[in-house]
Amino acid sequence: MVPTRNSELHALREAYKHKFLIGAAVNPTTMNSQRELLARHFNSITAENEMKFERLHPEENRYTFEHADNLMAFAKENGMAVRGHTLVWHNQTPDWVFENRSGELVDRNTLLGRMKAHIDTVVSRYKGEIYAWDVVNEAVADSGGELLRPSKWLEIVGKEFIAKAFEYAHAADPKALLFYNDYNESVPEKRDKIYALVKWLKESGVPIHGIGLQAHWNLEHPSLSDIRQAIEMYASLGLKLHITELDVSVFKFEDKRTDLTLPTEEMLEIQSKRYEQFFQLFREYRDCITSVTFWGAADDYTWLDHFPVRNRKNWPFVFDLEHQPKQSYWKLLEVARS
Ligand code: GLA
């Protein structure tokens, strides 16, 4: 088959322009290797890693903004919106944040002071340019009786660490839209906890504007009806919803096979059906869903390569290894037009 030039394909960003933004997570490598594809089809980007605490603020008195600034410049050149990801998280946060010089945990005020300094500096730097921030990422426990997962933030500050993060971010950029972001967001047990957390935040007057549904999904999980129920419940809080990290693994969770060098026809078929159903749902709820971001752009690069199964490639997007449209891409166009 003769490769289709991306410049001849209908751009996803155009197809969905009256519905929601079409975003991609990028990194310094993919901003080059996927440049043409990104510029053509996407009107929003997110840093896969470059705006995380450990990348921006490796030591208390040292910030490293070079890669994040490059990403902002790339967005500007290509007329793209930027979602900021992420301010407060239990992962990819350096130890210095929680410790004093002798390696003991700091007290509550010290940690809140450090959180505030970080958020002030980062959010102010991109004020008016990053229109939405994932303020707190993945604070909710997946299972068990506890609402929140154990973390040093929780241990030292208590559950108010979440409210504080939103307050600091809002003070730094009152116009930025502030999100709580999490995975397994459509699994009923976790969904109910995310709902309870965000309801509590809203009722306490915390400046929160939206919920980020990460949407790391696969060929059968979660079910469409669980996704619909999650959207309904979150939307009932009167908040905006962003799909923040969409990918559709071709492997079911239990499937550990490592023999494939390409996805099977059956996988691609089911994947395209899933993408079709997801985008039909997103379109249906477009009044509250204002952005859909893929956690990557094309199958040549995905964090799912070698995760959670080593030596296994994955093919989770709507563009293939050569940035050519997959069946899933054509489904998205059909959905946009229908
Ligand atoms: C989570 C985080 C992302 C990223 C992915 C894996 O979903 O929110 O920042 O680390 O895991 O790539």
CSV table of C-alpha atoms and ligand atoms in Angstrom, one decimal:
chain,number,residue,atom,x,y,z
A,1,MET,CA,0.0,0.0,0.0
A,2,VAL,CA,1.3,3.5,-0.8
A,3,PRO,CA,1.6,5.4,2.4
A,4,THR,CA,-0.9,8.2,2.7
A,5,ARG,CA,0.8,11.6,3.4
A,6,ASN,CA,-0.6,13.0,6.6
A,7,SER,CA,-1.1,16.3,4.9
A,8,GLU,CA,-3.8,14.6,2.7
A,9,LEU,CA,-5.7,13.0,5.6
A,10,HIS,CA,-8.6,14.7,7.3
A,11,ALA,CA,-7.1,16.2,10.4
A,12,LEU,CA,-8.6,14.9,13.7
A,13,ARG,CA,-8.4,18.3,15.2
A,14,GLU,CA,-10.5,19.6,12.4
A,15,ALA,CA,-13.0,16.8,12.5
A,16,TYR,CA,-13.6,17.4,16.2
A,17,LYS,CA,-13.2,21.1,16.3
A,18,HIS,CA,-16.8,21.8,17.3
A,19,LYS,CA,-16.7,19.1,19.9
A,20,PHE,CA,-13.6,19.0,22.0
A,21,LEU,CA,-9.8,19.4,21.8
A,22,ILE,CA,-7.8,16.5,20.4
A,23,GLY,CA,-4.6,16.2,22.5
A,24,ALA,CA,-1.4,14.1,22.6
A,25,ALA,CA,1.2,13.5,25.3
A,26,VAL,CA,4.6,14.4,24.0
A,27,ASN,CA,8.3,14.2,25.0
A,28,PRO,CA,11.5,15.8,23.6
A,29,THR,CA,12.0,12.8,21.2
A,30,THR,CA,8.4,12.5,19.9
A,31,MET,CA,8.2,16.3,19.3
A,32,ASN,CA,10.8,15.6,16.6
A,33,SER,CA,10.0,12.1,15.5
A,34,GLN,CA,6.2,12.7,15.3
A,35,ARG,CA,6.4,16.4,14.5
A,36,GLU,CA,4.4,16.3,11.3
A,37,LEU,CA,1.7,14.0,12.7
A,38,LEU,CA,1.3,16.1,15.8
A,39,ALA,CA,1.1,19.4,13.9
A,40,ARG,CA,-1.5,18.0,11.6
A,41,HIS,CA,-3.9,16.2,13.8
A,42,PHE,CA,-3.7,17.6,17.3
A,43,ASN,CA,-4.6,20.9,18.8
A,44,SER,CA,-3.5,20.3,22.4
A,45,ILE,CA,-0.4,18.7,24.0
A,46,THR,CA,0.6,17.6,27.4
A,47,ALA,CA,4.1,16.8,28.7
A,48,GLU,CA,4.5,13.0,29.2
A,49,ASN,CA,7.1,13.7,31.9
A,50,GLU,CA,8.7,17.1,31.5
A,51,MET,CA,6.5,19.0,33.8
A,52,LYS,CA,6.5,16.5,36.7
A,53,PHE,CA,8.0,17.6,40.0
A,54,GLU,CA,11.3,15.6,39.6
A,55,ARG,CA,11.9,17.1,36.2
A,56,LEU,CA,11.1,20.7,37.0
A,57,HIS,CA,12.5,20.9,40.5
A,58,PRO,CA,15.2,18.4,41.2
A,59,GLU,CA,16.7,20.3,44.2
A,60,GLU,CA,15.1,22.8,46.5
A,61,ASN,CA,16.9,25.8,45.0
A,62,ARG,CA,17.1,24.5,41.4
A,63,TYR,CA,14.4,24.5,38.7
A,64,THR,CA,15.0,23.0,35.3
A,65,PHE,CA,12.6,24.5,32.7
A,66,GLU,CA,14.4,23.9,29.5
A,67,HIS,CA,12.4,20.9,28.2
A,68,ALA,CA,9.1,22.3,29.4
A,69,ASP,CA,9.8,25.7,27.7
A,70,ASN,CA,10.6,23.9,24.5
A,71,LEU,CA,7.2,22.2,24.7
A,72,MET,CA,5.5,25.5,25.2
A,73,ALA,CA,7.3,26.9,22.1
A,74,PHE,CA,6.3,23.9,20.1
A,75,ALA,CA,2.6,24.4,21.1
A,76,LYS,CA,2.8,28.1,20.2
A,77,GLU,CA,4.3,27.4,16.8
A,78,ASN,CA,1.5,25.0,16.0
A,79,GLY,CA,-1.4,26.8,17.6
A,80,MET,CA,-2.0,24.2,20.3
A,81,ALA,CA,-3.4,24.4,23.8
A,82,VAL,CA,-1.3,23.0,26.6
A,83,ARG,CA,-2.6,20.9,29.6
A,84,GLY,CA,-0.1,21.0,32.5
A,85,HIS,CA,0.7,17.6,34.1
A,86,THR,CA,1.2,17.4,37.1
A,87,LEU,CA,1.8,19.5,40.2
A,88,VAL,CA,1.3,17.1,43.2
A,89,TRP,CA,1.7,13.3,42.9
A,90,HIS,CA,3.1,10.5,45.1
A,91,ASN,CA,5.3,9.4,42.2
A,92,GLN,CA,8.2,11.1,40.3
A,93,THR,CA,8.7,13.5,43.2
A,94,PRO,CA,12.2,13.8,44.6
A,95,ASP,CA,12.9,12.7,48.2
A,96,TRP,CA,14.3,16.2,49.1
A,97,VAL,CA,10.7,17.5,49.1
A,98,PHE,CA,9.8,15.4,52.1
A,99,GLU,CA,13.0,15.3,54.0
A,100,ASN,CA,15.3,17.5,56.0
A,101,ARG,CA,19.1,17.4,55.7
A,102,SER,CA,19.5,14.4,58.0
A,103,GLY,CA,16.9,12.4,56.0
A,104,GLU,CA,14.0,12.7,58.5
A,105,LEU,CA,10.6,13.6,57.4
A,106,VAL,CA,9.9,17.3,57.6
A,107,ASP,CA,6.9,18.8,59.5
A,108,ARG,CA,3.6,19.8,58.0
A,109,ASN,CA,4.4,23.5,57.6
A,110,THR,CA,7.7,22.9,55.9
A,111,LEU,CA,6.1,20.5,53.4
A,112,LEU,CA,3.2,22.9,52.7
A,113,GLY,CA,5.7,25.7,52.2
A,114,ARG,CA,7.6,23.6,49.7
A,115,MET,CA,4.5,22.6,47.9
A,116,LYS,CA,3.4,26.3,47.7
A,117,ALA,CA,6.8,27.4,46.4
A,118,HIS,CA,6.8,24.7,43.7
A,119,ILE,CA,3.3,25.5,42.6
A,120,ASP,CA,3.8,29.3,42.7
A,121,THR,CA,6.9,29.1,40.6
A,122,VAL,CA,5.7,26.6,38.0
A,123,VAL,CA,2.1,27.8,37.6
A,124,SER,CA,3.2,31.5,37.5
A,125,ARG,CA,5.8,30.8,34.8
A,126,TYR,CA,3.2,29.5,32.4
A,127,LYS,CA,0.3,31.7,33.6
A,128,GLY,CA,-2.1,32.5,30.8
A,129,GLU,CA,-0.4,29.9,28.6
A,130,ILE,CA,-1.2,26.6,30.3
A,131,TYR,CA,-5.0,26.7,30.4
A,132,ALA,CA,-5.6,23.6,32.5
A,133,TRP,CA,-3.5,21.9,35.1
A,134,ASP,CA,-3.7,18.4,36.6
A,135,VAL,CA,-3.2,19.7,40.1
A,136,VAL,CA,-3.3,16.4,42.0
A,137,ASN,CA,-2.7,13.1,40.4
A,138,GLU,CA,-3.8,9.7,41.6
A,139,ALA,CA,-4.4,10.4,45.3
A,140,VAL,CA,-7.3,7.9,45.6
A,141,ALA,CA,-6.7,4.2,46.8
A,142,ASP,CA,-7.6,1.6,44.2
A,143,SER,CA,-9.2,-0.8,46.7
A,144,GLY,CA,-9.8,-1.4,50.3
A,145,GLY,CA,-11.6,0.8,52.9
A,146,GLU,CA,-9.4,3.8,52.7
A,147,LEU,CA,-10.4,6.8,50.5
A,148,LEU,CA,-6.8,7.9,49.9
A,149,ARG,CA,-3.7,5.9,49.0
A,150,PRO,CA,-0.8,6.1,51.4
A,151,SER,CA,1.8,8.8,50.4
A,152,LYS,CA,4.2,11.1,52.1
A,153,TRP,CA,1.9,14.0,51.2
A,154,LEU,CA,-0.9,12.3,53.2
A,155,GLU,CA,1.3,11.1,56.0
A,156,ILE,CA,2.8,14.6,56.7
A,157,VAL,CA,0.0,17.0,55.8
A,158,GLY,CA,-3.2,14.9,56.2
A,159,LYS,CA,-5.9,14.8,53.5
A,160,GLU,CA,-5.9,18.7,53.3
A,161,PHE,CA,-2.9,18.4,51.1
A,162,ILE,CA,-5.3,18.0,48.2
A,163,ALA,CA,-7.3,21.2,49.0
A,164,LYS,CA,-4.0,23.1,49.6
A,165,ALA,CA,-2.6,22.2,46.2
A,166,PHE,CA,-5.8,23.5,44.5
A,167,GLU,CA,-5.7,26.7,46.6
A,168,TYR,CA,-2.1,27.4,45.8
A,169,ALA,CA,-2.6,26.7,42.1
A,170,HIS,CA,-5.7,29.0,41.9
A,171,ALA,CA,-3.8,31.8,43.7
A,172,ALA,CA,-1.0,31.5,41.2
A,173,ASP,CA,-3.3,31.6,38.1
A,174,PRO,CA,-6.9,32.3,38.9
A,175,LYS,CA,-7.9,31.7,35.3
A,176,ALA,CA,-6.4,28.2,34.9
A,177,LEU,CA,-8.8,25.3,35.0
A,178,LEU,CA,-7.8,23.0,37.8
A,179,PHE,CA,-8.3,19.2,37.6
A,180,TYR,CA,-8.1,16.1,39.8
A,181,ASN,CA,-6.7,13.3,37.6
A,182,ASP,CA,-6.8,9.5,38.1
A,183,TYR,CA,-6.7,6.1,36.5
A,184,ASN,CA,-9.2,3.2,37.0
A,185,GLU,CA,-11.6,6.1,37.0
A,186,SER,CA,-14.4,3.9,35.5
A,187,VAL,CA,-14.0,1.0,37.9
A,188,PRO,CA,-17.0,1.3,40.2
A,189,GLU,CA,-15.2,0.9,43.5
A,190,LYS,CA,-12.6,3.5,42.6
A,191,ARG,CA,-15.1,5.7,40.8
A,192,ASP,CA,-17.2,6.1,43.9
A,193,LYS,CA,-14.1,7.2,45.9
A,194,ILE,CA,-13.1,9.7,43.3
A,195,TYR,CA,-16.6,11.0,43.3
A,196,ALA,CA,-16.6,11.3,47.1
A,197,LEU,CA,-13.3,13.1,47.1
A,198,VAL,CA,-14.2,15.6,44.5
A,199,LYS,CA,-17.7,16.2,46.1
A,200,TRP,CA,-15.9,16.9,49.4
A,201,LEU,CA,-13.6,19.3,47.7
A,202,LYS,CA,-16.4,21.1,46.0
A,203,GLU,CA,-18.5,21.3,49.2
A,204,SER,CA,-15.5,22.7,51.0
A,205,GLY,CA,-15.2,25.5,48.5
A,206,VAL,CA,-12.0,24.3,47.0
A,207,PRO,CA,-11.3,25.8,43.6
A,208,ILE,CA,-11.6,22.7,41.4
A,209,HIS,CA,-13.0,22.8,37.9
A,210,GLY,CA,-12.7,19.4,36.5
A,211,ILE,CA,-12.0,15.7,36.7
A,212,GLY,CA,-9.4,14.0,34.5
A,213,LEU,CA,-10.3,10.5,33.4
A,214,GLN,CA,-6.9,9.0,32.5
A,215,ALA,CA,-8.6,6.3,30.3
A,216,HIS,CA,-5.8,3.7,30.1
A,217,TRP,CA,-8.2,1.2,28.7
A,218,ASN,CA,-7.9,-2.1,26.7
A,219,LEU,CA,-9.9,-4.2,24.3
A,220,GLU,CA,-12.5,-5.3,26.9
A,221,HIS,CA,-11.9,-3.4,30.1
A,222,PRO,CA,-13.6,-1.2,31.3
A,223,SER,CA,-17.1,-2.0,29.9
A,224,LEU,CA,-18.8,0.7,28.0
A,225,SER,CA,-21.6,0.9,30.6
A,226,ASP,CA,-19.0,1.4,33.4
A,227,ILE,CA,-17.5,4.2,31.4
A,228,ARG,CA,-20.8,5.8,30.8
A,229,GLN,CA,-21.8,5.6,34.5
A,230,ALA,CA,-18.5,7.1,35.5
A,231,ILE,CA,-19.0,10.0,33.1
A,232,GLU,CA,-22.6,10.5,34.4
A,233,MET,CA,-21.5,10.5,38.0
A,234,TYR,CA,-18.6,12.9,37.6
A,235,ALA,CA,-20.7,15.2,35.4
A,236,SER,CA,-23.4,15.3,38.0
A,237,LEU,CA,-20.9,17.3,40.2
A,238,GLY,CA,-21.2,20.1,37.7
A,239,LEU,CA,-17.5,19.9,36.6
A,240,LYS,CA,-15.8,19.7,33.3
A,241,LEU,CA,-14.4,16.4,32.3
A,242,HIS,CA,-11.2,15.8,30.4
A,243,ILE,CA,-10.1,12.5,29.0
A,244,THR,CA,-6.4,12.9,29.8
A,245,GLU,CA,-4.3,9.8,29.0
A,246,LEU,CA,-6.3,7.7,26.5
A,247,ASP,CA,-4.8,4.6,25.1
A,248,VAL,CA,-6.3,1.2,24.2
A,249,SER,CA,-3.9,-1.6,24.8
A,250,VAL,CA,-4.4,-4.6,22.5
A,251,PHE,CA,-3.8,-7.0,25.4
A,252,LYS,CA,-6.3,-7.8,28.1
A,253,PHE,CA,-4.9,-7.3,31.5
A,254,GLU,CA,-4.3,-11.0,32.2
A,255,ASP,CA,-2.8,-11.6,28.7
A,256,LYS,CA,1.0,-11.9,29.1
A,257,ARG,CA,1.9,-13.2,25.6
A,258,THR,CA,5.1,-11.9,24.2
A,259,ASP,CA,5.2,-13.7,20.8
A,260,LEU,CA,3.6,-11.0,18.6
A,261,THR,CA,5.7,-8.7,16.4
A,262,LEU,CA,2.6,-7.0,15.0
A,263,PRO,CA,-1.0,-6.8,16.3
A,264,THR,CA,-3.4,-9.4,14.9
A,265,GLU,CA,-6.2,-8.4,12.5
A,266,GLU,CA,-8.6,-9.4,15.2
A,267,MET,CA,-7.0,-7.1,17.7
A,268,LEU,CA,-7.1,-4.2,15.3
A,269,GLU,CA,-10.7,-4.9,14.5
A,270,ILE,CA,-11.8,-4.9,18.1
A,271,GLN,CA,-9.6,-1.9,18.9
A,272,SER,CA,-11.3,0.1,16.2
A,273,LYS,CA,-14.7,-0.9,17.5
A,274,ARG,CA,-13.7,0.2,21.0
A,275,TYR,CA,-12.4,3.6,19.7
A,276,GLU,CA,-15.7,4.0,17.8
A,277,GLN,CA,-17.7,3.4,21.0
A,278,PHE,CA,-15.6,5.6,23.1
A,279,PHE,CA,-15.8,8.6,20.8
A,280,GLN,CA,-19.5,8.1,20.3
A,281,LEU,CA,-19.8,8.4,24.1
A,282,PHE,CA,-17.4,11.4,24.3
A,283,ARG,CA,-19.5,13.1,21.5
A,284,GLU,CA,-22.7,12.4,23.4
A,285,TYR,CA,-21.3,14.1,26.5
A,286,ARG,CA,-19.5,16.9,24.7
A,287,ASP,CA,-21.2,19.5,26.8
A,288,CYS,CA,-19.0,18.4,29.7
A,289,ILE,CA,-16.1,16.7,27.9
A,290,THR,CA,-14.0,19.5,26.5
A,291,SER,CA,-10.8,17.7,25.8
A,292,VAL,CA,-9.6,14.2,24.8
A,293,THR,CA,-5.9,13.6,25.1
A,294,PHE,CA,-4.1,10.4,23.9
A,295,TRP,CA,-1.1,9.3,26.0
A,296,GLY,CA,1.1,9.4,22.9
A,297,ALA,CA,0.2,9.9,19.2
A,298,ALA,CA,1.3,6.8,17.1
A,299,ASP,CA,2.3,3.2,17.8
A,300,ASP,CA,6.0,3.8,17.3
A,301,TYR,CA,6.2,5.2,20.8
A,302,THR,CA,4.1,4.2,23.8
A,303,TRP,CA,4.8,3.9,27.5
A,304,LEU,CA,3.0,0.5,27.2
A,305,ASP,CA,6.0,-1.0,25.3
A,306,HIS,CA,7.5,-3.3,27.9
A,307,PHE,CA,4.9,-2.4,30.6
A,308,PRO,CA,3.5,-4.2,32.5
A,309,VAL,CA,5.0,-7.1,30.5
A,310,ARG,CA,8.7,-6.9,29.7
A,311,ASN,CA,9.8,-7.5,26.1
A,312,ARG,CA,6.4,-6.9,24.7
A,313,LYS,CA,5.4,-4.2,22.2
A,314,ASN,CA,2.0,-2.6,22.2
A,315,TRP,CA,0.0,-0.8,19.6
A,316,PRO,CA,-2.6,1.4,21.4
A,317,PHE,CA,-3.2,4.4,19.1
A,318,VAL,CA,-5.1,5.3,16.0
A,319,PHE,CA,-1.9,5.8,13.9
A,320,ASP,CA,0.5,3.0,13.3
A,321,LEU,CA,4.3,2.6,13.5
A,322,GLU,CA,4.7,4.6,10.3
A,323,HIS,CA,2.2,7.2,11.4
A,324,GLN,CA,-0.3,5.8,8.9
A,325,PRO,CA,-4.0,5.8,9.8
A,326,LYS,CA,-5.3,2.5,11.4
A,327,GLN,CA,-8.9,1.3,11.1
A,328,SER,CA,-9.4,3.2,14.4
A,329,TYR,CA,-8.6,6.5,12.8
A,330,TRP,CA,-11.3,6.0,10.1
A,331,LYS,CA,-13.8,5.1,12.8
A,332,LEU,CA,-13.0,8.4,14.6
A,333,LEU,CA,-13.7,10.3,11.4
A,334,GLU,CA,-17.0,8.4,10.9
A,335,VAL,CA,-18.1,9.2,14.4
A,336,ALA,CA,-17.2,12.9,14.0
A,337,ARG,CA,-19.3,13.1,10.8
A,338,SER,CA,-22.3,11.1,11.9
B,1,GLA,C1,0.2,7.8,35.0
B,1,GLA,C2,0.6,9.3,35.1
B,1,GLA,C3,1.3,9.7,33.8
B,1,GLA,C4,2.3,8.6,33.3
B,1,GLA,C5,1.6,7.3,33.2
B,1,GLA,C6,2.5,6.3,32.6
B,1,GLA,O1,-1.0,7.7,34.3
B,1,GLA,O2,-0.4,10.2,35.3
B,1,GLA,O3,2.0,10.8,34.1
B,1,GLA,O4,3.3,8.5,34.2
B,1,GLA,O5,1.1,7.0,34.5
B,1,GLA,O6,3.2,6.8,31.5
